[in-house]
Amino acid sequence: MRHMTKMALLAVGLVLAACTNSGLYSGNNGPGSQSGATAGSVDDPTSIAHFQQVVGDRVLFAVDQSTLSDEGRLTVLAQANWLLDNPEYTAVVEGHADEQGTREYNLALGARRASAVRQLLVAQGVAAGRISTVSYGKERPIEVCSAESCYAQNRRAVTVLAAGATG
Amino acid sequence: MKIIRIFMMTLLAVVWLVPAALAQNGPLRIEITEGVIEPLPIAVPEFIAENAAARSVVADVTRTVIADLVGTGLFREIPPAAHISKVENFATPIQYADWKAINAQALITGAVSVSGGKITVKFRLFDVFSDKPLGEGLQFAGTQQSWRRMAHKVADAAYSRITGEGAYFDSRVVFVSETGPKNARQKRLGIMDYDGANVQFLTDSSAIVLAPRFSPTGDRVIYTSYESGFPRIYVLDVASVTRRVLEDNSGTMTFAPRLHPDGNTVIYSLEKGGNTDIYRMGIDGANPRRLTSNPAIDTAPSYSPDGKQVVFESDRSGSQQLYIMSADGGEAKRISFGPGRYGTPVWSPKNDFIAFTKQNKGRFHIGVMRTDGSEERLLTASFLDEGPTWAPNGRVIMFTRETRGADGVSALYSVDVSGRNLKRVRMNGGGSDPSWSPLQ
């Protein structure tokens, strides 16, 4: 496990930590460093918090679409780089849909979204065995209003890290 | 959790009276499809308690019979205060003139006895304006705890005789019970009587469960659960409340399972690499076979009553539409062509309609169409209606209605195939994804 506690990164991390809401269903307790005041927090670039908040753990989709946007694509490329730098982690890509749509269709749509992210990660060289997918359809919204402002946040694929077998 | 459902009940339907005039073509007949405007007035005096032990239950039995019939929207109760005749003995001849005077078209009389943990309910149905019984008297017996079922059977017999349609009150619904806020919803499988009574839970809420379906005999439930962390198909035995996973291919998602009318074959969706197709396999999980093969989302399959065809939804045209194919797969024929998106098709047990969910211009509808796609008719409209299921007689549809916004909740509703009698199922808590059992 690397320890790269640079002051610059620390400053960026603190700012982001103050304004970013980590995912409701994403764990925050990965195999981060156990020593040092900042280990495992956002300023530790090997930490899950850093992945979530600096790299970006999620991409958003247009209505009924599973094609990555340009912005989403950049996020997934950054995720791929991070995963290549941090081979001790595996990831589950969770696909989600907004509440507009029938339950089973949305399950399949969420799977399409998760798969789009996984395919790009693998194309970037992340070992296929490290990345699995799961769809929650419309079962796990993070925003609860019935308006596009919430729907846009719910149409997402979230890359959730876990400690891999190679710890 | 464990539920011990006692269904050792012996259920006898015995011809009780000397045969009276059967299947008459008199005025006492409701054609459900004919657009009933005015509910038929009926009188149901409180059933007679034939022994002391029955006294505590007669009112409940009578109210349940009335609730079933009035709940269809086809009948109106004439309140007991308006009755001229008092029915104090089940065998006493009916004073038809007294019932005609208050314009009761139909009269139901009944008697209840309770002994040794067993309840017996007798009833007779009269066509008041024809001065004669409509069908024979019947008697139903079961465990005392099953008194509701006995009442439902009485109402079923009366409903069938008057409408000519199949019965449906003595049936159950499996559904997903929902509690908690929208962003932390807890789901568990529940089972209840069709009218919302006797709710029991079949799973705890530790894992998301979705879209349960009854087996054709009503003794098993097939559904999707996240118990393993990933969506998988489970089969649950209702009597013992034991379940087993049907199929466990890692790297895939299996969901949307329904059983073939023979009870031995499961049709379902399998997702692999982001693509969802329809498959089938044995109820033991053996011999999976792929039925559709294209990059579209193919899901929500439903067998025709003869098991030879499957209606399903696919976005192969670019948006969700309904298709019919052979139960063995092969070429699929699109049947939905109206504006909007169509999903969750369910073939009627009467084989006359396919019910579906439709999304159009930001609204959701439950609708029906003929099996060739003609005569499309929307029965409901709301912020979010979805997931129709047919009553065993194919005349009533239950579905999920979810309300808008942060405080949105799911509830079960029912509506006639005619579009009349839309109402919420009376039950505690939220619910979704109902599946109606066959007649018990």
PDB file of N, CA and C in Angstrom, chain B residues 81-170:
ATOM      1  N   ALA B  81     -81.981  -2.733   7.731  1.00  0.00           N
ATOM      2  CA  ALA B  81     -83.044  -1.921   8.331  1.00  0.00           C
ATOM      3  C   ALA B  81     -84.244  -1.792   7.395  1.00  0.00           C
ATOM      4  N   ALA B  82     -84.006  -1.958   6.097  1.00  0.00           N
ATOM      5  CA  ALA B  82     -85.096  -1.831   5.130  1.00  0.00           C
ATOM      6  C   ALA B  82     -85.833  -3.149   4.901  1.00  0.00           C
ATOM      7  N   HIS B  83     -85.279  -4.247   5.426  1.00  0.00           N
ATOM      8  CA  HIS B  83     -85.911  -5.551   5.174  1.00  0.00           C
ATOM      9  C   HIS B  83     -87.261  -5.640   5.889  1.00  0.00           C
ATOM     10  N   ILE B  84     -88.274  -6.188   5.214  1.00  0.00           N
ATOM     11  CA  ILE B  84     -89.591  -6.383   5.822  1.00  0.00           C
ATOM     12  C   ILE B  84     -89.646  -7.742   6.492  1.00  0.00           C
ATOM     13  N   SER B  85     -89.277  -8.783   5.734  1.00  0.00           N
ATOM     14  CA  SER B  85     -89.221 -10.138   6.286  1.00  0.00           C
ATOM     15  C   SER B  85     -87.953 -10.310   7.103  1.00  0.00           C
ATOM     16  N   LYS B  86     -88.068 -11.025   8.186  1.00  0.00           N
ATOM     17  CA  LYS B  86     -86.877 -11.460   8.902  1.00  0.00           C
ATOM     18  C   LYS B  86     -86.680 -12.947   8.613  1.00  0.00           C
ATOM     19  N   VAL B  87     -85.495 -13.312   8.223  1.00  0.00           N
ATOM     20  CA  VAL B  87     -85.207 -14.729   7.974  1.00  0.00           C
ATOM     21  C   VAL B  87     -84.654 -15.319   9.258  1.00  0.00           C
ATOM     22  N   GLU B  88     -85.498 -16.065   9.959  1.00  0.00           N
ATOM     23  CA  GLU B  88     -85.065 -16.592  11.255  1.00  0.00           C
ATOM     24  C   GLU B  88     -84.835 -18.084  11.238  1.00  0.00           C
ATOM     25  N   ASN B  89     -85.244 -18.705  10.148  1.00  0.00           N
ATOM     26  CA  ASN B  89     -85.036 -20.144  10.016  1.00  0.00           C
ATOM     27  C   ASN B  89     -84.668 -20.420   8.574  1.00  0.00           C
ATOM     28  N   PHE B  90     -83.575 -21.133   8.390  1.00  0.00           N
ATOM     29  CA  PHE B  90     -83.044 -21.348   7.052  1.00  0.00           C
ATOM     30  C   PHE B  90     -84.014 -22.116   6.156  1.00  0.00           C
ATOM     31  N   ALA B  91     -84.870 -22.937   6.776  1.00  0.00           N
ATOM     32  CA  ALA B  91     -85.759 -23.801   5.993  1.00  0.00           C
ATOM     33  C   ALA B  91     -87.116 -23.153   5.705  1.00  0.00           C
ATOM     34  N   THR B  92     -87.405 -22.049   6.363  1.00  0.00           N
ATOM     35  CA  THR B  92     -88.702 -21.410   6.181  1.00  0.00           C
ATOM     36  C   THR B  92     -88.849 -20.874   4.756  1.00  0.00           C
ATOM     37  N   PRO B  93     -89.998 -21.076   4.142  1.00  0.00           N
ATOM     38  CA  PRO B  93     -90.204 -20.571   2.780  1.00  0.00           C
ATOM     39  C   PRO B  93     -90.018 -19.052   2.711  1.00  0.00           C
ATOM     40  N   ILE B  94     -89.527 -18.613   1.573  1.00  0.00           N
ATOM     41  CA  ILE B  94     -89.249 -17.197   1.371  1.00  0.00           C
ATOM     42  C   ILE B  94     -90.538 -16.440   1.066  1.00  0.00           C
ATOM     43  N   GLN B  95     -90.702 -15.288   1.703  1.00  0.00           N
ATOM     44  CA  GLN B  95     -91.842 -14.419   1.412  1.00  0.00           C
ATOM     45  C   GLN B  95     -91.430 -13.467   0.280  1.00  0.00           C
ATOM     46  N   TYR B  96     -91.563 -13.947  -0.939  1.00  0.00           N
ATOM     47  CA  TYR B  96     -91.036 -13.167  -2.079  1.00  0.00           C
ATOM     48  C   TYR B  96     -91.609 -11.758  -2.124  1.00  0.00           C
ATOM     49  N   ALA B  97     -92.898 -11.637  -1.764  1.00  0.00           N
ATOM     50  CA  ALA B  97     -93.536 -10.320  -1.868  1.00  0.00           C
ATOM     51  C   ALA B  97     -92.820  -9.287  -1.002  1.00  0.00           C
ATOM     52  N   ASP B  98     -92.350  -9.752   0.167  1.00  0.00           N
ATOM     53  CA  ASP B  98     -91.645  -8.816   1.068  1.00  0.00           C
ATOM     54  C   ASP B  98     -90.336  -8.317   0.456  1.00  0.00           C
ATOM     55  N   TRP B  99     -89.698  -9.166  -0.316  1.00  0.00           N
ATOM     56  CA  TRP B  99     -88.416  -8.783  -0.924  1.00  0.00           C
ATOM     57  C   TRP B  99     -88.637  -7.978  -2.205  1.00  0.00           C
ATOM     58  N   LYS B 100     -89.734  -8.309  -2.907  1.00  0.00           N
ATOM     59  CA  LYS B 100     -90.084  -7.500  -4.080  1.00  0.00           C
ATOM     60  C   LYS B 100     -90.432  -6.075  -3.648  1.00  0.00           C
ATOM     61  N   ALA B 101     -91.068  -5.965  -2.493  1.00  0.00           N
ATOM     62  CA  ALA B 101     -91.521  -4.653  -2.025  1.00  0.00           C
ATOM     63  C   ALA B 101     -90.344  -3.707  -1.803  1.00  0.00           C
ATOM     64  N   ILE B 102     -89.195  -4.264  -1.474  1.00  0.00           N
ATOM     65  CA  ILE B 102     -88.027  -3.386  -1.285  1.00  0.00           C
ATOM     66  C   ILE B 102     -87.097  -3.452  -2.503  1.00  0.00           C
ATOM     67  N   ASN B 103     -87.613  -4.057  -3.577  1.00  0.00           N
ATOM     68  CA  ASN B 103     -86.901  -4.115  -4.859  1.00  0.00           C
ATOM     69  C   ASN B 103     -85.584  -4.895  -4.799  1.00  0.00           C
ATOM     70  N   ALA B 104     -85.552  -5.917  -3.934  1.00  0.00           N
ATOM     71  CA  ALA B 104     -84.370  -6.791  -3.915  1.00  0.00           C
ATOM     72  C   ALA B 104     -84.463  -7.721  -5.119  1.00  0.00           C
ATOM     73  N   GLN B 105     -83.507  -7.623  -6.018  1.00  0.00           N
ATOM     74  CA  GLN B 105     -83.517  -8.500  -7.196  1.00  0.00           C
ATOM     75  C   GLN B 105     -83.066  -9.898  -6.807  1.00  0.00           C
ATOM     76  N   ALA B 106     -82.108  -9.944  -5.885  1.00  0.00           N
ATOM     77  CA  ALA B 106     -81.601 -11.239  -5.425  1.00  0.00           C
ATOM     78  C   ALA B 106     -81.604 -11.257  -3.908  1.00  0.00           C
ATOM     79  N   LEU B 107     -81.828 -12.434  -3.382  1.00  0.00           N
ATOM     80  CA  LEU B 107     -81.817 -12.621  -1.928  1.00  0.00           C
ATOM     81  C   LEU B 107     -80.875 -13.773  -1.619  1.00  0.00           C
ATOM     82  N   ILE B 108     -79.991 -13.559  -0.681  1.00  0.00           N
ATOM     83  CA  ILE B 108     -79.102 -14.635  -0.232  1.00  0.00           C
ATOM     84  C   ILE B 108     -79.407 -14.901   1.231  1.00  0.00           C
ATOM     85  N   THR B 109     -79.725 -16.150   1.546  1.00  0.00           N
ATOM     86  CA  THR B 109     -79.886 -16.523   2.948  1.00  0.00           C
ATOM     87  C   THR B 109     -78.818 -17.544   3.294  1.00  0.00           C
ATOM     88  N   GLY B 110     -78.455 -17.580   4.567  1.00  0.00           N
ATOM     89  CA  GLY B 110     -77.400 -18.504   4.955  1.00  0.00           C
ATOM     90  C   GLY B 110     -77.533 -18.928   6.396  1.00  0.00           C
ATOM     91  N   ALA B 111     -76.833 -19.986   6.722  1.00  0.00           N
ATOM     92  CA  ALA B 111     -76.821 -20.477   8.098  1.00  0.00           C
ATOM     93  C   ALA B 111     -75.421 -21.012   8.389  1.00  0.00           C
ATOM     94  N   VAL B 112     -74.991 -20.794   9.633  1.00  0.00           N
ATOM     95  CA  VAL B 112     -73.629 -21.161  10.022  1.00  0.00           C
ATOM     96  C   VAL B 112     -73.696 -22.029  11.269  1.00  0.00           C
ATOM     97  N   SER B 113     -72.927 -23.100  11.292  1.00  0.00           N
ATOM     98  CA  SER B 113     -72.752 -23.835  12.544  1.00  0.00           C
ATOM     99  C   SER B 113     -71.259 -24.063  12.768  1.00  0.00           C
ATOM    100  N   VAL B 114     -70.895 -24.070  14.033  1.00  0.00           N
ATOM    101  CA  VAL B 114     -69.488 -24.248  14.411  1.00  0.00           C
ATOM    102  C   VAL B 114     -69.418 -25.323  15.469  1.00  0.00           C
ATOM    103  N   SER B 115     -68.611 -26.327  15.222  1.00  0.00           N
ATOM    104  CA  SER B 115     -68.388 -27.321  16.280  1.00  0.00           C
ATOM    105  C   SER B 115     -67.098 -28.075  16.015  1.00  0.00           C
ATOM    106  N   GLY B 116     -66.403 -28.386  17.093  1.00  0.00           N
ATOM    107  CA  GLY B 116     -65.178 -29.171  17.000  1.00  0.00           C
ATOM    108  C   GLY B 116     -64.124 -28.521  16.110  1.00  0.00           C
ATOM    109  N   GLY B 117     -64.051 -27.177  16.134  1.00  0.00           N
ATOM    110  CA  GLY B 117     -63.045 -26.482  15.333  1.00  0.00           C
ATOM    111  C   GLY B 117     -63.381 -26.419  13.857  1.00  0.00           C
ATOM    112  N   LYS B 118     -64.600 -26.800  13.533  1.00  0.00           N
ATOM    113  CA  LYS B 118     -65.015 -26.815  12.143  1.00  0.00           C
ATOM    114  C   LYS B 118     -66.200 -25.879  11.933  1.00  0.00           C
ATOM    115  N   ILE B 119     -66.211 -25.228  10.794  1.00  0.00           N
ATOM    116  CA  ILE B 119     -67.324 -24.342  10.485  1.00  0.00           C
ATOM    117  C   ILE B 119     -68.041 -24.864   9.244  1.00  0.00           C
ATOM    118  N   THR B 120     -69.368 -24.787   9.284  1.00  0.00           N
ATOM    119  CA  THR B 120     -70.167 -25.188   8.131  1.00  0.00           C
ATOM    120  C   THR B 120     -71.073 -24.021   7.760  1.00  0.00           C
ATOM    121  N   VAL B 121     -71.035 -23.653   6.499  1.00  0.00           N
ATOM    122  CA  VAL B 121     -71.858 -22.537   6.031  1.00  0.00           C
ATOM    123  C   VAL B 121     -72.769 -23.043   4.915  1.00  0.00           C
ATOM    124  N   LYS B 122     -74.074 -22.858   5.111  1.00  0.00           N
ATOM    125  CA  LYS B 122     -75.061 -23.205   4.085  1.00  0.00           C
ATOM    126  C   LYS B 122     -75.602 -21.912   3.486  1.00  0.00           C
ATOM    127  N   PHE B 123     -75.974 -21.961   2.231  1.00  0.00           N
ATOM    128  CA  PHE B 123     -76.600 -20.761   1.694  1.00  0.00           C
ATOM    129  C   PHE B 123     -77.576 -21.118   0.576  1.00  0.00           C
ATOM    130  N   ARG B 124     -78.479 -20.185   0.325  1.00  0.00           N
ATOM    131  CA  ARG B 124     -79.408 -20.294  -0.811  1.00  0.00           C
ATOM    132  C   ARG B 124     -79.475 -18.934  -1.489  1.00  0.00           C
ATOM    133  N   LEU B 125     -79.682 -18.999  -2.792  1.00  0.00           N
ATOM    134  CA  LEU B 125     -79.791 -17.779  -3.585  1.00  0.00           C
ATOM    135  C   LEU B 125     -81.164 -17.776  -4.244  1.00  0.00           C
ATOM    136  N   PHE B 126     -81.854 -16.647  -4.169  1.00  0.00           N
ATOM    137  CA  PHE B 126     -83.201 -16.557  -4.740  1.00  0.00           C
ATOM    138  C   PHE B 126     -83.284 -15.441  -5.770  1.00  0.00           C
ATOM    139  N   ASP B 127     -83.992 -15.775  -6.846  1.00  0.00           N
ATOM    140  CA  ASP B 127     -84.333 -14.778  -7.853  1.00  0.00           C
ATOM    141  C   ASP B 127     -85.713 -14.256  -7.470  1.00  0.00           C
ATOM    142  N   VAL B 128     -85.721 -13.134  -6.784  1.00  0.00           N
ATOM    143  CA  VAL B 128     -86.933 -12.659  -6.120  1.00  0.00           C
ATOM    144  C   VAL B 128     -88.076 -12.461  -7.104  1.00  0.00           C
ATOM    145  N   PHE B 129     -87.797 -11.838  -8.229  1.00  0.00           N
ATOM    146  CA  PHE B 129     -88.880 -11.492  -9.141  1.00  0.00           C
ATOM    147  C   PHE B 129     -89.335 -12.671  -9.996  1.00  0.00           C
ATOM    148  N   SER B 130     -88.618 -13.793  -9.899  1.00  0.00           N
ATOM    149  CA  SER B 130     -89.095 -15.023 -10.545  1.00  0.00           C
ATOM    150  C   SER B 130     -89.726 -15.963  -9.533  1.00  0.00           C
ATOM    151  N   ASP B 131     -89.761 -15.544  -8.258  1.00  0.00           N
ATOM    152  CA  ASP B 131     -90.359 -16.348  -7.194  1.00  0.00           C
ATOM    153  C   ASP B 131     -89.703 -17.712  -7.043  1.00  0.00           C
ATOM    154  N   LYS B 132     -88.417 -17.826  -7.306  1.00  0.00           N
ATOM    155  CA  LYS B 132     -87.818 -19.143  -7.127  1.00  0.00           C
ATOM    156  C   LYS B 132     -86.329 -19.070  -6.835  1.00  0.00           C
ATOM    157  N   PRO B 133     -85.805 -20.179  -6.316  1.00  0.00           N
ATOM    158  CA  PRO B 133     -84.361 -20.216  -6.054  1.00  0.00           C
ATOM    159  C   PRO B 133     -83.589 -20.151  -7.372  1.00  0.00           C
ATOM    160  N   LEU B 134     -82.382 -19.606  -7.310  1.00  0.00           N
ATOM    161  CA  LEU B 134     -81.495 -19.608  -8.461  1.00  0.00           C
ATOM    162  C   LEU B 134     -80.389 -20.619  -8.145  1.00  0.00           C
ATOM    163  N   GLY B 135     -80.547 -21.795  -8.680  1.00  0.00           N
ATOM    164  CA  GLY B 135     -79.591 -22.860  -8.381  1.00  0.00           C
ATOM    165  C   GLY B 135     -79.914 -23.539  -7.066  1.00  0.00           C
ATOM    166  N   GLU B 136     -79.153 -24.551  -6.765  1.00  0.00           N
ATOM    167  CA  GLU B 136     -79.385 -25.329  -5.563  1.00  0.00           C
ATOM    168  C   GLU B 136     -78.706 -24.694  -4.361  1.00  0.00           C
ATOM    169  N   GLY B 137     -79.215 -25.050  -3.196  1.00  0.00           N
ATOM    170  CA  GLY B 137     -78.518 -24.639  -1.990  1.00  0.00           C
ATOM    171  C   GLY B 137     -77.198 -25.380  -1.896  1.00  0.00           C
ATOM    172  N   LEU B 138     -76.201 -24.751  -1.300  1.00  0.00           N
ATOM    173  CA  LEU B 138     -74.889 -25.379  -1.171  1.00  0.00           C
ATOM    174  C   LEU B 138     -74.423 -25.292   0.276  1.00  0.00           C
ATOM    175  N   GLN B 139     -73.499 -26.144   0.595  1.00  0.00           N
ATOM    176  CA  GLN B 139     -72.925 -26.153   1.933  1.00  0.00           C
ATOM    177  C   GLN B 139     -71.412 -26.264   1.813  1.00  0.00           C
ATOM    178  N   PHE B 140     -70.718 -25.426   2.538  1.00  0.00           N
ATOM    179  CA  PHE B 140     -69.252 -25.462   2.543  1.00  0.00           C
ATOM    180  C   PHE B 140     -68.768 -25.685   3.971  1.00  0.00           C
ATOM    181  N   ALA B 141     -67.754 -26.504   4.113  1.00  0.00           N
ATOM    182  CA  ALA B 141     -67.229 -26.778   5.444  1.00  0.00           C
ATOM    183  C   ALA B 141     -65.713 -26.702   5.434  1.00  0.00           C
ATOM    184  N   GLY B 142     -65.154 -26.221   6.526  1.00  0.00           N
ATOM    185  CA  GLY B 142     -63.698 -26.147   6.652  1.00  0.00           C
ATOM    186  C   GLY B 142     -63.330 -25.884   8.093  1.00  0.00           C
ATOM    187  N   THR B 143     -62.053 -25.642   8.343  1.00  0.00           N
ATOM    188  CA  THR B 143     -61.643 -25.329   9.707  1.00  0.00           C
ATOM    189  C   THR B 143     -62.238 -23.986  10.106  1.00  0.00           C
ATOM    190  N   GLN B 144     -62.400 -23.812  11.410  1.00  0.00           N
ATOM    191  CA  GLN B 144     -63.026 -22.574  11.880  1.00  0.00           C
ATOM    192  C   GLN B 144     -62.215 -21.351  11.468  1.00  0.00           C
ATOM    193  N   GLN B 145     -60.869 -21.510  11.443  1.00  0.00           N
ATOM    194  CA  GLN B 145     -60.020 -20.378  11.052  1.00  0.00           C
ATOM    195  C   GLN B 145     -60.247 -19.972   9.598  1.00  0.00           C
ATOM    196  N   SER B 146     -60.787 -20.886   8.817  1.00  0.00           N
ATOM    197  CA  SER B 146     -60.947 -20.603   7.392  1.00  0.00           C
ATOM    198  C   SER B 146     -62.329 -20.034   7.074  1.00  0.00           C
ATOM    199  N   TRP B 147     -62.974 -19.427   8.073  1.00  0.00           N
ATOM    200  CA  TRP B 147     -64.335 -18.934   7.854  1.00  0.00           C
ATOM    201  C   TRP B 147     -64.407 -17.942   6.693  1.00  0.00           C
ATOM    202  N   ARG B 148     -63.333 -17.175   6.496  1.00  0.00           N
ATOM    203  CA  ARG B 148     -63.366 -16.242   5.364  1.00  0.00           C
ATOM    204  C   ARG B 148     -63.490 -16.979   4.037  1.00  0.00           C
ATOM    205  N   ARG B 149     -62.776 -18.101   3.937  1.00  0.00           N
ATOM    206  CA  ARG B 149     -62.848 -18.863   2.687  1.00  0.00           C
ATOM    207  C   ARG B 149     -64.260 -19.370   2.447  1.00  0.00           C
ATOM    208  N   MET B 150     -64.924 -19.784   3.518  1.00  0.00           N
ATOM    209  CA  MET B 150     -66.296 -20.269   3.361  1.00  0.00           C
ATOM    210  C   MET B 150     -67.193 -19.133   2.860  1.00  0.00           C
ATOM    211  N   ALA B 151     -66.983 -17.941   3.430  1.00  0.00           N
ATOM    212  CA  ALA B 151     -67.773 -16.784   2.986  1.00  0.00           C
ATOM    213  C   ALA B 151     -67.470 -16.465   1.516  1.00  0.00           C
ATOM    214  N   HIS B 152     -66.176 -16.520   1.152  1.00  0.00           N
ATOM    215  CA  HIS B 152     -65.820 -16.237  -0.247  1.00  0.00           C
ATOM    216  C   HIS B 152     -66.464 -17.258  -1.183  1.00  0.00           C
ATOM    217  N   LYS B 153     -66.567 -18.506  -0.730  1.00  0.00           N
ATOM    218  CA  LYS B 153     -67.167 -19.538  -1.596  1.00  0.00           C
ATOM    219  C   LYS B 153     -68.660 -19.284  -1.800  1.00  0.00           C
ATOM    220  N   VAL B 154     -69.322 -18.823  -0.744  1.00  0.00           N
ATOM    221  CA  VAL B 154     -70.735 -18.466  -0.882  1.00  0.00           C
ATOM    222  C   VAL B 154     -70.873 -17.330  -1.904  1.00  0.00           C
ATOM    223  N   ALA B 155     -70.047 -16.300  -1.738  1.00  0.00           N
ATOM    224  CA  ALA B 155     -70.122 -15.153  -2.654  1.00  0.00           C
ATOM    225  C   ALA B 155     -69.753 -15.572  -4.076  1.00  0.00           C
ATOM    226  N   ASP B 156     -68.768 -16.463  -4.194  1.00  0.00           N
ATOM    227  CA  ASP B 156     -68.382 -16.948  -5.518  1.00  0.00           C
ATOM    228  C   ASP B 156     -69.547 -17.648  -6.224  1.00  0.00           C
ATOM    229  N   ALA B 157     -70.246 -18.486  -5.474  1.00  0.00           N
ATOM    230  CA  ALA B 157     -71.361 -19.222  -6.077  1.00  0.00           C
ATOM    231  C   ALA B 157     -72.445 -18.245  -6.531  1.00  0.00           C
ATOM    232  N   ALA B 158     -72.754 -17.250  -5.676  1.00  0.00           N
ATOM    233  CA  ALA B 158     -73.788 -16.271  -6.035  1.00  0.00           C
ATOM    234  C   ALA B 158     -73.347 -15.448  -7.245  1.00  0.00           C
ATOM    235  N   TYR B 159     -72.097 -15.009  -7.223  1.00  0.00           N
ATOM    236  CA  TYR B 159     -71.563 -14.201  -8.335  1.00  0.00           C
ATOM    237  C   TYR B 159     -71.619 -14.973  -9.642  1.00  0.00           C
ATOM    238  N   SER B 160     -71.178 -16.220  -9.607  1.00  0.00           N
ATOM    239  CA  SER B 160     -71.150 -17.027 -10.831  1.00  0.00           C
ATOM    240  C   SER B 160     -72.544 -17.267 -11.385  1.00  0.00           C
ATOM    241  N   ARG B 161     -73.481 -17.550 -10.482  1.00  0.00           N
ATOM    242  CA  ARG B 161     -74.842 -17.826 -10.953  1.00  0.00           C
ATOM    243  C   ARG B 161     -75.484 -16.590 -11.573  1.00  0.00           C
ATOM    244  N   ILE B 162     -75.191 -15.455 -11.011  1.00  0.00           N
ATOM    245  CA  ILE B 162     -75.850 -14.245 -11.498  1.00  0.00           C
ATOM    246  C   ILE B 162     -75.158 -13.682 -12.740  1.00  0.00           C
ATOM    247  N   THR B 163     -73.830 -13.809 -12.800  1.00  0.00           N
ATOM    248  CA  THR B 163     -73.106 -13.203 -13.927  1.00  0.00           C
ATOM    249  C   THR B 163     -72.788 -14.208 -15.036  1.00  0.00           C
ATOM    250  N   GLY B 164     -72.804 -15.483 -14.709  1.00  0.00           N
ATOM    251  CA  GLY B 164     -72.384 -16.471 -15.701  1.00  0.00           C
ATOM    252  C   GLY B 164     -70.873 -16.519 -15.869  1.00  0.00           C
ATOM    253  N   GLU B 165     -70.143 -15.714 -15.092  1.00  0.00           N
ATOM    254  CA  GLU B 165     -68.677 -15.697 -15.171  1.00  0.00           C
ATOM    255  C   GLU B 165     -68.086 -16.643 -14.132  1.00  0.00           C
ATOM    256  N   GLY B 166     -66.815 -16.940 -14.284  1.00  0.00           N
ATOM    257  CA  GLY B 166     -66.133 -17.768 -13.299  1.00  0.00           C
ATOM    258  C   GLY B 166     -65.989 -17.038 -11.977  1.00  0.00           C
ATOM    259  N   ALA B 167     -65.788 -17.822 -10.943  1.00  0.00           N
ATOM    260  CA  ALA B 167     -65.642 -17.256  -9.608  1.00  0.00           C
ATOM    261  C   ALA B 167     -64.233 -16.713  -9.410  1.00  0.00           C
ATOM    262  N   TYR B 168     -64.045 -15.861  -8.372  1.00  0.00           N
ATOM    263  CA  TYR B 168     -62.675 -15.421  -8.064  1.00  0.00           C
ATOM    264  C   TYR B 168     -62.432 -14.972  -6.638  1.00  0.00           C
ATOM    265  N   PHE B 169     -63.464 -14.955  -5.809  1.00  0.00           N
ATOM    266  CA  PHE B 169     -63.241 -14.426  -4.453  1.00  0.00           C
ATOM    267  C   PHE B 169     -62.381 -15.351  -3.591  1.00  0.00           C
ATOM    268  N   ASP B 170     -62.521 -16.657  -3.786  1.00  0.00           N
ATOM    269  CA  ASP B 170     -61.730 -17.589  -2.967  1.00  0.00           C
ATOM    270  C   ASP B 170     -60.359 -17.789  -3.617  1.00  0.00           C
TER     271      ASP B 170
END
